[in-house]
Amino acid sequence: MKYPAVILAFLLLLAACDQSGKNKSGGDMNVREYFNYGDSGVQTAGVKMIPIQTPIGEFKVWTKRFGNNPRIKVLLLHGGPAATHEYLESFESFFPKEGFEFYEYDQLGSYYSDQPTDSSLWTAERFVEEVEQVRKALGMNKDNFYLYGNSWGGILAMEYALKYQANLKGLIISNMMSSISDYSKYQEKLHDKMRKSAVDSIMDYEAKGKFDDPNYQSLLMTEYYTKHICRLPEWPDGINRTFKHLNYPVYLMMQGPSEFSVGGRLANWDRSKDLPNITVPTLTVGATFDTMDPDHMKWMSTQVKKGKFLLCPDGSHMSMWDDQQHFFPGVIQFIKEVDDGKF
């Protein structure tokens, strides 16, 4: 009878080892543990307003926490500039299943955060310092901090990595090229595929500054946004709320009048030559129907020291919605590979 007991003990040990392996990235974490934020006072559903110091004073930015994982903490940077976290709500359907701790975040000037009007605040350099303050307030560090940036958020993620990558464990640059000049050239190629009359009309409205004209907005939506921003026949509520809540004066100042045309303070932004200075594990995400050139996104992955490229063949600028079957498995796999030390 002694030997069956030994065999049973050995099998139990193997099972325990297997279970610990499954728990490594948090995918099988107990639900109570996953949602235990250590709050002892009023429960806020993970929402935290973080004070931010700027050259003109203190303001507060909105963040919302999901999950508890000391190994994997992902901060989501939305686009715009001055859009909102709302179009990134699709992450809520995928990251909790993996046990990832992640944070939605409205940058300063965006709808759920303070919206000062001093134009000196709207620079990439100032936003980088904001992200660093948010990181510190959320308790992220080089052992667990993953930074995801989409569109303008990708610019911000690159800028942050070039200054503060010592604090990063992994970087995800989603749907953003490393050069506005190259982005503009790719835009011209997309315009060539559109109806000439539609392009001429859009450009005429923009030249006259008629950005609020309903016909201009309708042309943008039907001729461009539904083909290159999100290709779903019916846009998810999160995307619609983002467009509704866009702080347009800040967007216009930094980006230009629309996604159709590039201008503003970011017009001369270019970090292509600096990509080799990014040494942390990096995933670049491109999409076939994006406003950004997927071939450029692939090239970017070869320029950073430890790069990988993910193509969303059915997706556009918001491939986290219109190509979820490729986007989320690829992003999740990257995070797990870095966490496992296999990247």
Short mmCIF file of C-alpha atoms in Angstrom, two decimals:
data_model
loop_
_atom_site.label_atom_id
_atom_site.label_comp_id
_atom_site.label_asym_id
_atom_site.label_seq_id
_atom_site.Cartn_x
_atom_site.Cartn_y
_atom_site.Cartn_z
CA MET A 1 0.00 0.00 0.00
CA LYS A 2 3.01 2.25 0.46
CA TYR A 3 3.70 2.61 -3.29
CA PRO A 4 0.20 3.78 -4.36
CA ALA A 5 0.43 6.47 -1.68
CA VAL A 6 3.78 7.63 -3.07
CA ILE A 7 2.37 7.67 -6.61
CA LEU A 8 -0.65 9.67 -5.46
CA ALA A 9 1.56 12.22 -3.73
CA PHE A 10 3.70 12.52 -6.89
CA LEU A 11 0.62 13.10 -9.07
CA LEU A 12 -0.67 15.75 -6.69
CA LEU A 13 2.72 17.49 -6.87
CA LEU A 14 2.61 17.47 -10.67
CA ALA A 15 -0.88 18.93 -10.61
CA ALA A 16 0.22 21.69 -8.27
CA CYS A 17 3.16 22.53 -10.51
CA ASP A 18 0.90 22.61 -13.55
CA GLN A 19 -1.56 24.89 -11.77
CA SER A 20 1.19 27.31 -10.76
CA GLY A 21 2.29 27.44 -14.37
CA LYS A 22 -1.22 28.32 -15.50
CA ASN A 23 -1.38 31.12 -12.96
CA LYS A 24 1.82 32.66 -14.18
CA SER A 25 0.18 35.42 -16.23
CA GLY A 26 -2.98 35.52 -14.14
CA GLY A 27 -5.37 33.82 -16.57
CA ASP A 28 -6.71 31.41 -13.95
CA MET A 29 -6.68 33.86 -11.06
CA ASN A 30 -9.53 33.64 -8.58
CA VAL A 31 -12.23 36.22 -9.43
CA ARG A 32 -12.24 37.62 -5.91
CA GLU A 33 -8.46 38.03 -6.05
CA TYR A 34 -8.55 39.58 -9.54
CA PHE A 35 -10.96 42.30 -8.42
CA ASN A 36 -9.34 42.92 -5.05
CA TYR A 37 -7.92 46.44 -5.36
CA GLY A 38 -7.15 46.79 -1.67
CA ASP A 39 -9.64 49.63 -1.26
CA SER A 40 -10.69 50.10 2.35
CA GLY A 41 -12.91 53.15 1.92
CA VAL A 42 -15.65 54.04 -0.54
CA GLN A 43 -15.56 51.68 -3.53
CA THR A 44 -15.18 53.66 -6.78
CA ALA A 45 -15.44 50.89 -9.41
CA GLY A 46 -11.74 51.34 -10.11
CA VAL A 47 -12.02 55.03 -11.02
CA LYS A 48 -9.25 57.28 -9.75
CA MET A 49 -8.67 60.95 -10.48
CA ILE A 50 -4.92 61.50 -10.53
CA PRO A 51 -3.43 64.95 -9.82
CA ILE A 52 -1.02 66.10 -12.53
CA GLN A 53 1.54 68.85 -12.16
CA THR A 54 1.97 71.05 -15.24
CA PRO A 55 3.92 74.28 -15.94
CA ILE A 56 0.73 76.27 -15.29
CA GLY A 57 -0.57 74.42 -12.24
CA GLU A 58 -2.23 71.22 -11.05
CA PHE A 59 -5.04 69.40 -12.84
CA LYS A 60 -6.65 65.98 -12.55
CA VAL A 61 -6.90 63.17 -15.08
CA TRP A 62 -9.38 60.27 -15.09
CA THR A 63 -8.28 56.63 -14.87
CA LYS A 64 -10.21 53.39 -14.41
CA ARG A 65 -8.64 50.19 -13.18
CA PHE A 66 -9.57 46.65 -14.17
CA GLY A 67 -8.07 43.69 -12.36
CA ASN A 68 -5.18 42.94 -10.04
CA ASN A 69 -1.99 41.40 -11.40
CA PRO A 70 1.43 42.27 -9.96
CA ARG A 71 3.13 40.88 -13.09
CA ILE A 72 1.14 42.54 -15.88
CA LYS A 73 -0.19 46.11 -15.75
CA VAL A 74 -1.22 47.73 -19.06
CA LEU A 75 -1.86 51.45 -19.49
CA LEU A 76 -4.00 52.29 -22.55
CA LEU A 77 -3.23 55.55 -24.39
CA HIS A 78 -6.08 56.73 -26.60
CA GLY A 79 -5.72 58.69 -29.81
CA GLY A 80 -6.85 62.09 -30.93
CA PRO A 81 -5.23 64.07 -29.48
CA ALA A 82 -8.07 64.84 -27.09
CA ALA A 83 -10.23 61.83 -27.92
CA THR A 84 -11.30 59.59 -25.00
CA HIS A 85 -10.76 56.12 -23.55
CA GLU A 86 -14.25 55.12 -24.69
CA TYR A 87 -13.24 53.64 -28.04
CA LEU A 88 -10.80 51.37 -26.20
CA GLU A 89 -13.56 49.78 -24.11
CA SER A 90 -13.31 46.68 -26.30
CA PHE A 91 -10.30 45.68 -24.19
CA GLU A 92 -12.76 45.01 -21.35
CA SER A 93 -14.04 41.96 -23.26
CA PHE A 94 -10.61 40.36 -23.64
CA PHE A 95 -8.00 41.37 -21.05
CA PRO A 96 -9.95 40.22 -17.94
CA LYS A 97 -10.12 36.70 -19.39
CA GLU A 98 -6.32 36.65 -19.36
CA GLY A 99 -6.04 38.04 -15.85
CA PHE A 100 -4.30 41.20 -17.08
CA GLU A 101 -4.49 44.29 -14.93
CA PHE A 102 -5.18 47.28 -17.19
CA TYR A 103 -6.15 50.92 -17.04
CA GLU A 104 -8.32 53.11 -19.21
CA TYR A 105 -7.20 56.73 -19.06
CA ASP A 106 -8.36 60.08 -20.39
CA GLN A 107 -5.42 62.37 -21.02
CA LEU A 108 -5.52 65.98 -19.88
CA GLY A 109 -7.93 67.94 -22.09
CA SER A 110 -10.10 64.90 -22.77
CA TYR A 111 -13.74 64.58 -21.75
CA TYR A 112 -13.47 62.81 -18.38
CA SER A 113 -10.38 64.72 -17.26
CA ASP A 114 -9.84 68.41 -16.60
CA GLN A 115 -9.97 70.54 -19.75
CA PRO A 116 -7.80 73.63 -19.33
CA THR A 117 -7.67 76.01 -22.27
CA ASP A 118 -4.06 77.20 -22.10
CA SER A 119 -2.58 76.24 -25.48
CA SER A 120 0.92 75.87 -24.02
CA LEU A 121 -0.17 72.52 -22.55
CA TRP A 122 -0.71 70.82 -25.89
CA THR A 123 2.73 69.47 -26.75
CA ALA A 124 4.03 65.93 -26.95
CA GLU A 125 6.74 66.75 -24.41
CA ARG A 126 4.20 67.88 -21.81
CA PHE A 127 2.04 64.81 -22.39
CA VAL A 128 5.07 62.54 -21.82
CA GLU A 129 5.56 64.04 -18.37
CA GLU A 130 1.87 63.49 -17.69
CA VAL A 131 2.12 59.79 -18.55
CA GLU A 132 5.11 59.44 -16.24
CA GLN A 133 3.14 60.97 -13.38
CA VAL A 134 0.23 58.61 -14.08
CA ARG A 135 2.62 55.64 -14.07
CA LYS A 136 3.96 56.59 -10.67
CA ALA A 137 0.49 57.16 -9.24
CA LEU A 138 -0.65 53.72 -10.43
CA GLY A 139 2.41 51.94 -9.04
CA MET A 140 3.77 50.56 -12.30
CA ASN A 141 7.44 49.72 -12.85
CA LYS A 142 9.90 47.96 -15.15
CA ASP A 143 8.82 44.57 -13.85
CA ASN A 144 5.15 44.91 -14.86
CA PHE A 145 4.49 48.08 -16.91
CA TYR A 146 3.19 47.61 -20.48
CA LEU A 147 2.32 50.75 -22.45
CA TYR A 148 -0.20 50.53 -25.29
CA GLY A 149 -0.78 53.48 -27.61
CA ASN A 150 -3.18 53.77 -30.55
CA SER A 151 -2.88 56.51 -33.20
CA TRP A 152 -1.82 59.72 -31.37
CA GLY A 153 -1.42 57.41 -28.38
CA GLY A 154 1.22 55.60 -30.46
CA ILE A 155 3.14 58.86 -30.87
CA LEU A 156 2.90 59.42 -27.15
CA ALA A 157 4.02 55.85 -26.43
CA MET A 158 7.08 56.24 -28.66
CA GLU A 159 7.98 59.57 -27.07
CA TYR A 160 7.56 58.09 -23.61
CA ALA A 161 9.75 55.09 -24.45
CA LEU A 162 12.51 57.27 -25.84
CA LYS A 163 12.72 59.14 -22.53
CA TYR A 164 11.51 56.70 -19.87
CA GLN A 165 11.90 53.19 -21.26
CA ALA A 166 13.82 52.18 -18.14
CA ASN A 167 10.37 52.02 -16.52
CA LEU A 168 8.86 49.77 -19.21
CA LYS A 169 8.54 46.01 -19.53
CA GLY A 170 6.86 46.12 -22.92
CA LEU A 171 5.67 48.60 -25.56
CA ILE A 172 2.79 48.31 -28.06
CA ILE A 173 2.61 50.87 -30.90
CA SER A 174 -0.76 50.42 -32.57
CA ASN A 175 -1.83 51.99 -35.87
CA MET A 176 0.71 54.83 -35.83
CA MET A 177 3.61 55.46 -38.17
CA SER A 178 6.87 56.93 -36.89
CA SER A 179 6.80 59.90 -39.28
CA ILE A 180 4.00 62.38 -39.99
CA SER A 181 5.62 63.16 -43.33
CA ASP A 182 5.41 59.51 -44.38
CA TYR A 183 1.87 59.37 -43.00
CA SER A 184 0.91 62.34 -45.22
CA LYS A 185 2.36 60.63 -48.28
CA TYR A 186 0.34 57.50 -47.53
CA GLN A 187 -2.76 59.65 -47.12
CA GLU A 188 -2.27 60.90 -50.67
CA LYS A 189 -2.30 57.31 -51.91
CA LEU A 190 -5.58 56.68 -50.10
CA HIS A 191 -7.04 59.89 -51.52
CA ASP A 192 -6.15 58.72 -55.04
CA LYS A 193 -8.44 55.71 -54.53
CA MET A 194 -11.40 57.90 -53.54
CA ARG A 195 -13.91 59.69 -55.75
CA LYS A 196 -12.19 62.84 -57.01
CA SER A 197 -15.30 64.92 -56.43
CA ALA A 198 -15.45 63.78 -52.80
CA VAL A 199 -11.77 64.60 -52.21
CA ASP A 200 -12.17 68.01 -53.84
CA SER A 201 -15.23 68.79 -51.73
CA ILE A 202 -13.58 67.76 -48.46
CA MET A 203 -10.48 69.79 -49.22
CA ASP A 204 -12.60 72.79 -50.17
CA TYR A 205 -14.50 72.68 -46.88
CA GLU A 206 -11.21 72.44 -44.96
CA ALA A 207 -9.64 75.30 -46.91
CA LYS A 208 -12.60 77.47 -45.95
CA GLY A 209 -12.50 76.32 -42.31
CA LYS A 210 -16.03 74.92 -42.50
CA PHE A 211 -15.29 72.04 -40.12
CA ASP A 212 -18.76 72.15 -38.53
CA ASP A 213 -20.63 71.99 -41.80
CA PRO A 214 -22.94 68.93 -41.82
CA ASN A 215 -22.07 68.17 -45.45
CA TYR A 216 -18.36 68.15 -44.61
CA GLN A 217 -18.95 65.81 -41.67
CA SER A 218 -21.12 63.55 -43.82
CA LEU A 219 -18.50 63.33 -46.57
CA LEU A 220 -15.78 62.45 -44.06
CA MET A 221 -17.92 59.70 -42.57
CA THR A 222 -19.20 58.06 -45.75
CA GLU A 223 -16.17 58.47 -47.98
CA TYR A 224 -13.31 57.99 -45.52
CA TYR A 225 -14.06 57.10 -41.90
CA THR A 226 -16.24 54.06 -42.64
CA LYS A 227 -13.51 52.72 -44.92
CA HIS A 228 -10.37 53.50 -42.92
CA ILE A 229 -11.30 54.34 -39.30
CA CYS A 230 -13.80 51.58 -38.49
CA ARG A 231 -15.27 49.27 -41.14
CA LEU A 232 -18.09 47.78 -39.09
CA PRO A 233 -21.51 48.46 -40.66
CA GLU A 234 -22.74 49.82 -37.33
CA TRP A 235 -20.23 51.60 -35.13
CA PRO A 236 -20.02 50.44 -31.50
CA ASP A 237 -21.32 52.82 -28.87
CA GLY A 238 -17.83 53.39 -27.46
CA ILE A 239 -16.61 54.81 -30.78
CA ASN A 240 -19.67 57.03 -31.16
CA ARG A 241 -19.19 58.38 -27.64
CA THR A 242 -15.53 59.13 -28.37
CA PHE A 243 -16.45 61.21 -31.41
CA LYS A 244 -19.20 62.94 -29.45
CA HIS A 245 -16.81 63.80 -26.61
CA LEU A 246 -13.79 64.84 -28.73
CA ASN A 247 -12.21 68.10 -27.54
CA TYR A 248 -12.03 69.49 -31.05
CA PRO A 249 -10.05 72.70 -30.36
CA VAL A 250 -7.15 70.66 -28.95
CA TYR A 251 -7.45 68.09 -31.75
CA LEU A 252 -7.42 70.83 -34.40
CA MET A 253 -4.41 72.52 -32.82
CA MET A 254 -2.29 69.36 -32.71
CA GLN A 255 -3.57 67.06 -35.49
CA GLY A 256 -5.38 69.30 -37.94
CA PRO A 257 -9.03 69.40 -39.06
CA SER A 258 -9.60 65.64 -39.42
CA GLU A 259 -8.04 62.21 -39.97
CA PHE A 260 -8.28 63.02 -43.69
CA SER A 261 -5.73 65.83 -43.48
CA VAL A 262 -2.60 66.19 -41.37
CA GLY A 263 -1.48 69.48 -39.89
CA GLY A 264 -1.19 71.29 -36.60
CA ARG A 265 1.69 71.10 -34.18
CA LEU A 266 2.46 67.49 -35.07
CA ALA A 267 2.98 68.23 -38.78
CA ASN A 268 6.79 67.91 -38.59
CA TRP A 269 6.94 65.10 -36.02
CA ASP A 270 9.34 62.30 -37.03
CA ARG A 271 11.00 59.65 -34.87
CA SER A 272 12.00 57.15 -37.55
CA LYS A 273 15.73 57.64 -37.03
CA ASP A 274 15.32 57.26 -33.27
CA LEU A 275 13.56 53.88 -33.33
CA PRO A 276 16.83 51.93 -32.83
CA ASN A 277 17.10 53.64 -29.44
CA ILE A 278 14.00 51.77 -28.24
CA THR A 279 15.41 48.64 -26.59
CA VAL A 280 12.40 47.23 -24.70
CA PRO A 281 10.28 44.45 -26.29
CA THR A 282 8.04 46.21 -28.80
CA LEU A 283 5.00 45.16 -30.82
CA THR A 284 3.88 47.27 -33.77
CA VAL A 285 0.31 46.74 -35.00
CA GLY A 286 -0.82 47.56 -38.52
CA ALA A 287 -3.99 46.92 -40.48
CA THR A 288 -4.68 46.46 -44.18
CA PHE A 289 -7.36 49.16 -44.41
CA ASP A 290 -5.81 51.57 -41.90
CA THR A 291 -5.11 55.26 -42.44
CA MET A 292 -1.53 54.24 -41.61
CA ASP A 293 0.71 52.28 -43.98
CA PRO A 294 0.96 48.68 -42.66
CA ASP A 295 4.25 48.19 -44.51
CA HIS A 296 5.71 51.12 -42.59
CA MET A 297 4.44 49.58 -39.34
CA LYS A 298 6.18 46.34 -40.27
CA TRP A 299 9.39 48.23 -41.04
CA MET A 300 9.22 49.91 -37.62
CA SER A 301 9.32 46.48 -35.95
CA THR A 302 12.70 45.85 -37.64
CA GLN A 303 14.15 49.15 -36.43
CA VAL A 304 13.62 48.77 -32.69
CA LYS A 305 16.00 46.45 -30.90
CA LYS A 306 13.43 43.80 -29.95
CA GLY A 307 10.52 44.12 -32.35
CA LYS A 308 7.59 42.10 -33.60
CA PHE A 309 4.87 42.98 -36.11
CA LEU A 310 1.18 42.13 -36.01
CA LEU A 311 -0.96 42.57 -39.14
CA CYS A 312 -4.73 42.78 -38.85
CA PRO A 313 -5.73 41.79 -42.42
CA ASP A 314 -9.40 42.69 -42.02
CA GLY A 315 -8.92 45.77 -39.85
CA SER A 316 -8.64 49.53 -40.13
CA HIS A 317 -7.50 52.27 -37.74
CA MET A 318 -9.65 50.80 -34.98
CA SER A 319 -8.78 47.16 -35.54
CA MET A 320 -9.53 46.49 -31.87
CA TRP A 321 -13.13 46.60 -33.12
CA ASP A 322 -13.24 45.58 -36.78
CA ASP A 323 -10.59 42.83 -36.66
CA GLN A 324 -10.77 41.50 -33.12
CA GLN A 325 -10.04 37.95 -34.28
CA HIS A 326 -6.49 38.99 -35.19
CA PHE A 327 -5.88 42.03 -33.01
CA PHE A 328 -6.50 40.65 -29.55
CA PRO A 329 -4.88 37.20 -29.91
CA GLY A 330 -1.77 38.93 -31.29
CA VAL A 331 -1.57 41.56 -28.56
CA ILE A 332 -2.28 39.03 -25.81
CA GLN A 333 0.35 36.63 -27.15
CA PHE A 334 2.97 39.40 -27.17
CA ILE A 335 2.27 40.32 -23.55
CA LYS A 336 2.42 36.67 -22.47
CA GLU A 337 5.67 36.07 -24.35
CA VAL A 338 7.30 39.05 -22.65
CA ASP A 339 5.91 38.01 -19.28
CA ASP A 340 7.26 34.47 -19.77
CA GLY A 341 10.68 35.75 -20.81
CA LYS A 342 10.29 34.11 -24.23
CA PHE A 343 10.32 37.24 -26.38
#
